[in-house]
Amino acid sequence: MAKFDRTIGTLRFTEATDLSIPTLSILDSEGKLRKDAQAPAIDKETALKIYRDMTYIRVLDERMLAAQRQGRLSFYLTCTGEEAAVVGSIAGFADRDMVMAQYREQAALRYRGFTSEQFMNQMLSNDLDLGKGRQMPVHYGSRELNYMTISSTLATQIPQAAGYAYGQKLSGNDACTVCYFGDGAASEGDFHAGLNMAAVLNCPVVFVVRNNGYAISTPISEQFAGDGIAPRGVGYGIKTIRVDGNDILAVYAASVAARKLAIDGSAPVMIETMSYRLGAHSTSDDPTSYRNAEEEQLWAEKDPISRMRKWLLGKGWWSDQQEHQLKDNYKKEILDALKSQEKRPTPSLNDLISDVYQTPPQHLQQQYAELQQHIDKYPDHYLANPAKANGTYLSASVQLP
Amino acid sequence: MAKFDRTIGTLRFTEATDLSIPTLSILDSEGKLRKDAQAPAIDKETALKIYRDMTYIRVLDERMLAAQRQGRLSFYLTCTGEEAAVVGSIAGFADRDMVMAQYREQAALRYRGFTSEQFMNQMLSNDLDLGKGRQMPVHYGSRELNYMTISSTLATQIPQAAGYAYGQKLSGNDACTVCYFGDGAASEGDFHAGLNMAAVLNCPVVFVVRNNGYAISTPISEQFAGDGIAPRGVGYGIKTIRVDGNDILAVYAASVAARKLAIDGSAPVMIETMSYRLGAHSTSDDPTSYRNAEEEQLWAEKDPISRMRKWLLGKGWWSDQQEHQLKDNYKKEILDALKSQEKRPTPSLNDLISDVYQTPPQHLQQQYAELQQHIDKYPDHYLANPAKANGTYLSASVQLP
Amino acid sequence: MAQINLLQAVNSALDTAMDTDDRVICLGEDIGKFGGVFRATSDLQDKYGKARCFNTPITEQGIVGFSIGLAAQGSVAVAEIQFADYIFPAFDQIVNEAAKFRYRSGDQFNCGGLTIRAPYGGGISGGLYHSQSPEAHFCHTPGLKVVIPSTAYQAKGLLLAAIRDPDPVIFFEPKAIYRAEVGEVPETDYVLPLGVAEVVTQGSDITLVGWGAQMHQLHRASNMAAKDGISCEVIDLRTLLPWDVDTVAQSVGKTGRLIISHEAPRTGGFAGEVSATIQERCFLSLEAPIMRITGMDTPFPLVFEKEYMPDYLKVYEAIKASVNF
Amino acid sequence: MAQINLLQAVNSALDTAMDTDDRVICLGEDIGKFGGVFRATSDLQDKYGKARCFNTPITEQGIVGFSIGLAAQGSVAVAEIQFADYIFPAFDQIVNEAAKFRYRSGDQFNCGGLTIRAPYGGGISGGLYHSQSPEAHFCHTPGLKVVIPSTAYQAKGLLLAAIRDPDPVIFFEPKAIYRAEVGEVPETDYVLPLGVAEVVTQGSDITLVGWGAQMHQLHRASNMAAKDGISCEVIDLRTLLPWDVDTVAQSVGKTGRLIISHEAPRTGGFAGEVSATIQERCFLSLEAPIMRITGMDTPFPLVFEKEYMPDYLKVYEAIKASVNF
Ligand SMILES: Cc1ncc(C[n+]2csc(CCOP(=O)(O)OP(=O)(O)O)c2C)c(N)n1
Ligand SMILES: Cc1ncc(C[n+]2csc(CCOP(=O)(O)OP(=O)(O)O)c2C)c(N)n1
Ligand SMILES: [Mg+2]
Ligand SMILES: [Mg+2]
């Protein structure tokens, strides 16, 4: 706690430059260890799992973008460019840790074991969707994998994550919460509420801020005036680190250390991953109107996946042949899953009213009965494969979410 | 704007202690200039006006506390202990600057020229209350004095102040906004919204955070875990200074400098005044259950008014005789005003429905007509000197606001 | 059984809830050592420790967000909002998050362990920001339950039911009668059912529906009317969402007349919902228009609070008007 | 006069407002260079400069708070909330601040220069968080005005009126018909009155009341009913707060029947208010219960959006039920 006991007789304002937070960087752009860097302990198995999942998500994102263009799903949103920030961080946590993410962290869900079929079921709102067809594509959730269902409303998960972590601490189950959000979401009031509460109530939660330069069209220069998000963590009394988000080893090292600090110290930790959203915000967006190709090119050259590949190749843990095979397998796996899962039926009509409450109250049951009667009068008009309808319904310039 | 270009190869978390913000202190506890201090330029007239207004508010607060106990008004809330933080800051601004305060800054309103009668009119909800008897005591406002009407909802004025200042800048009228709030209010989401917007949109607003140790019963140790509020300002990229809030010269010097920075640089500035709420939170509160007498005593010895008096006496600008006379005059002025203004009638019944909209819409006129008919049926039951009723209505353990 | 007041009944319910279930956690502004500005959480921190009963920073959106997370994790979170007037910063967390948490996840996750308590209502010279009755805002939100007690006995039984209910509940407490309302309350553990109205007085000529502090105005008006030979059936809704349509419809089927009364402004208030629904259900039984006696369509005033309030005299006049229609 | 769509009409209104009054400022998430995610603010930054049309950080409570301050200072603030679903973080600033600003200050200060625009409603496969119709929450708030256009012509005239109105206005835009709804819209400056409903179709058997995108369902149902020989009077409320009771009451006095329809969930929706009020005003004229055809009491669904929505078939069935009552 603050003591406020240092006094000074001369008037001087403290400025952002008085707190310079450096960026942790371990792998250079060629995938070599920096000379002054301490590489984290990472075994081959973990490294390859990380690499495979990053690659998987890159392939999934490309396939689903194409599928969206074909009208096979209504909406999609890629993680492209930020794979190391997401996979590198989640790899530092245990499976029992709860993940509360924003929406661009499908790579973390994959790392936990989400299957291609499960991704498809959600995006296609079919009868096997764990979310019962209620949310737009990419709003995943899995109780089994400790991955909280995504909400479109930005930043709401931040104070929730603090509370979840507090509950974990009380339960004494040696687990923490990892909470992801973007540079834009960090402007919401809920960010402030969540970080301050986490700090003063000693909640074991690790906040991973994905600073990717943009919030839809808004560059970070119009989102904040300070030195990124990291100094805010310091202001709340939270141990904070900034990392090169395209450097898998830096992200991983910071995450492993952060988890330990959070659990051993019963305290929040913040990691700011500096990266770039290489793709559009979503399939409803076209970034050419608000940023230039050079900037994109600059960042494309820093691609986190190829940087990690170079490192793996250097260590002799990976080969070009394995690379080709892996990608081909993923392409096939994903396409097969898309084809099979899009044939599945929609959830049952009753899922329109179930789960509003644990048990549907009388008025809702009555509304449902009336609906059924009505549908019986116009059987052709309703229940007509709505999953298909989704594909064409959205206007191309509607930004969702 | 941030460049994020400093990298580092070793893992290290940045902590609150990495940014140490000192407290500006100019007058020592004996009212003498600190050796290393640069005193601000302040003429005798300004100094005496500041002193008189601090003294006035101390007297007003004492009188109104007593009046509340006598049942002459329903509620009251003192500025005691923080007079230097409030008067010292407002003295650094121009009369055309807008003040957007929390509720404990009556001293700033006095500095602008609010009369004893005006204070009474508001607290007694009489026909001359500028607020037309609609708000609880201490919710002052004066268009003439550029003092925005107080709202009970904490922190809402913070983003509003940013917007107000933006408007001032566009109007090009060489004015800024000064926005007061407490350590507790700084936890609200609106704080975050307001400060970040002010910074990134270059609004000439000076935020004065009154850190007085408590928010009702909650000590700052349960309000935040960082080094007070000041580092948050730095995080937003706002020039920030912490001052001894009981040191009139430190507060004044910082405020004069802050106003200049805000207007010349079209940018927000933050001042954190370190002080103590010497009294109860309000007349509905009893602090003995949550803090101890020693702590109160410690702070009572740092009383900002007597510290300033010592300085004035040292400079030969003030005498004990002047002191007695001033206090006697204020006591009389205040008591006379209370007596005369409590005899005044209440506002007109029509003020129940006016100002909801600029022009009362039809449904409201109709509700009013029905009310009038109803009152005509029970003339003795309604309109029975409600100002008097206020005095007895409140339960002593209801915290308002 | 002891005679205690409504505030003590709330405290007793919290005590019982914490005592019978380790997972119950109370949090809010000033609710720790201080016991809350109204003292509803008195002694709980001493009894159950700082980990289970604690002060939060002043951030209603944070309090509710944090409590949702707690509940999702498996705790039972009882959050206090210091005044119902200050619940609005938490509106998004309540309406977009708590209310939709189970639905959007396909029942994989829920925050049913969440209860939000807030003192509400006028009658204490609180003016705009210490007097509001915001229940209608929440009643338009599927996924929430909204409960308001009017007696000490109800307060304990309904609050325990709310805390243990599998859905998120907003529990508004009528602060104007926190102390004035005194009754027999068992020291033991008991619950009253949610979603069920209470017919407090049987009658045959007209039905009066209300909740919370307003019940006392209805009783007083009903007594006045009785002297005129008018028999009022008085119904306390107790739960507003989901509300007990059957009980009200049955009563209006019998009396043919209905007055609904609440302190909140008329337009968009919950009386409109009750009126519209009963009109649909009892159209052919109605002998006079359903009437609403409510606060006026203004912010909550200070000096003219008495004139603004839907008091027993206004209800009494409405009873006569309805019966003479 | 050009044929333009509703979205272009909104853009044209903003352009006209900024052109005719220097004090008009547009702000919101992504509304600057990008022109907003729906392009409602296209070209405005180029035309009027970054000082008068700018991106804000992502903080709805900040956007509204900032805009209140701007308006209090003398600017005319037109804030965009990217989706009506995201207006809830700003609820406190809207309900406790904007709505009460003039009243609490005794008319010393006001924020009448504030207009909040937000695209609302379903029909775009948006699911829970890109489909909501939150108008009823605001209609229960004295001090606000709530306006919803249903055509391109209305959109321009009502938005200009809202921006110039001396009170804070919430302006919800029916995004499902942003492009589909095309009509003749003058390029010149014009306003349509707030608080006045429009009788869009005259009829004698039954009155249909709605607003926004729902008007199209009403028209379609009305056409179907016409083939059955039922003559519908269709009324577009346009302003919900304060709403035009007289026009609706007059119509129902004539037809004796009323259906109100909205997309928002039934319970606590604004149809309840209209029903309750008209029942009070037209009790003796009513020949059938007033009916409400609305969204269901669930969060807004995705796959079953079509089933959830109060479409023309549901309205048509209700018309028949009412007439055959
Ligand atoms: C409360 C709220 N406001 C606005 C939006 C609309 N919206 C969706 S994504 C987005 C940008 C978020 O940017 P950032 O947090 O940086 O994440 P990124 O997309 O860059 O990963 C916005 C404004 C929303 N979903 N929720
Ligand atoms: C939104 C909101 N939440 C809660 C309250 C109740 N309340 C009134 S004053 C107060 C404490 C504020 O403390 P601080 O900001 O430190 O100011 P101080 O009283 O110390 O000057 C609280 C919690 C309120 N008025 N508004
Ligand atoms: Mg971003
Ligand atoms: Mg304080």
Short mmCIF file of N, CA and C in Angstrom, two decimals, chain A residues 21-26 34 241-245 250 272 274, chain B residues 4-10:
data_model
loop_
_atom_site.label_atom_id
_atom_site.label_comp_id
_atom_site.label_asym_id
_atom_site.label_seq_id
_atom_site.Cartn_x
_atom_site.Cartn_y
_atom_site.Cartn_z
N ILE A 21 8.03 1.50 -19.86
CA ILE A 21 7.90 0.05 -19.73
C ILE A 21 8.44 -0.60 -20.99
N PRO A 22 9.54 -1.35 -20.86
CA PRO A 22 10.16 -1.95 -22.04
C PRO A 22 9.38 -3.17 -22.52
N THR A 23 9.71 -3.62 -23.70
CA THR A 23 9.05 -4.79 -24.28
C THR A 23 9.96 -6.00 -24.19
N LEU A 24 9.49 -7.04 -23.56
CA LEU A 24 10.30 -8.25 -23.45
C LEU A 24 10.40 -8.91 -24.82
N SER A 25 11.63 -9.21 -25.22
CA SER A 25 11.86 -9.75 -26.55
C SER A 25 12.94 -10.81 -26.43
N ILE A 26 12.65 -12.01 -26.88
CA ILE A 26 13.60 -13.11 -26.70
C ILE A 26 14.09 -13.66 -28.05
N ARG A 34 17.88 -13.68 -28.89
CA ARG A 34 18.66 -12.45 -28.69
C ARG A 34 19.81 -12.75 -27.76
N ILE A 241 3.79 -6.64 -17.24
CA ILE A 241 4.89 -6.83 -18.19
C ILE A 241 4.37 -6.61 -19.61
N ARG A 242 5.26 -6.03 -20.43
CA ARG A 242 4.92 -5.85 -21.85
C ARG A 242 5.79 -6.81 -22.65
N VAL A 243 5.19 -7.50 -23.61
CA VAL A 243 5.98 -8.45 -24.39
C VAL A 243 5.75 -8.25 -25.88
N ASP A 244 6.76 -8.65 -26.64
CA ASP A 244 6.58 -8.70 -28.09
C ASP A 244 5.59 -9.84 -28.36
N GLY A 245 4.41 -9.47 -28.80
CA GLY A 245 3.35 -10.46 -28.98
C GLY A 245 3.59 -11.39 -30.16
N ALA A 250 8.86 -15.03 -25.75
CA ALA A 250 8.63 -13.93 -24.81
C ALA A 250 7.24 -14.06 -24.18
N GLU A 272 0.85 -7.21 -21.44
CA GLU A 272 0.41 -6.53 -22.66
C GLU A 272 1.19 -7.12 -23.83
N MET A 274 2.23 -6.93 -27.56
CA MET A 274 2.29 -5.95 -28.65
C MET A 274 2.30 -6.70 -29.98
N PHE B 4 6.72 2.36 -28.12
CA PHE B 4 6.90 0.95 -27.78
C PHE B 4 8.18 0.37 -28.37
N ASP B 5 9.25 1.16 -28.50
CA ASP B 5 10.39 0.63 -29.22
C ASP B 5 11.57 0.22 -28.33
N ARG B 6 11.41 0.33 -27.03
CA ARG B 6 12.50 -0.10 -26.17
C ARG B 6 12.30 -1.56 -25.81
N THR B 7 13.21 -2.40 -26.19
CA THR B 7 13.06 -3.83 -25.88
C THR B 7 14.08 -4.22 -24.82
N ILE B 8 13.83 -5.37 -24.22
CA ILE B 8 14.67 -5.85 -23.14
C ILE B 8 14.65 -7.37 -23.21
N GLY B 9 15.75 -8.01 -22.91
CA GLY B 9 15.82 -9.45 -23.07
C GLY B 9 15.51 -10.24 -21.81
N THR B 10 15.48 -9.54 -20.66
CA THR B 10 15.24 -10.28 -19.42
C THR B 10 13.86 -9.98 -18.86
#
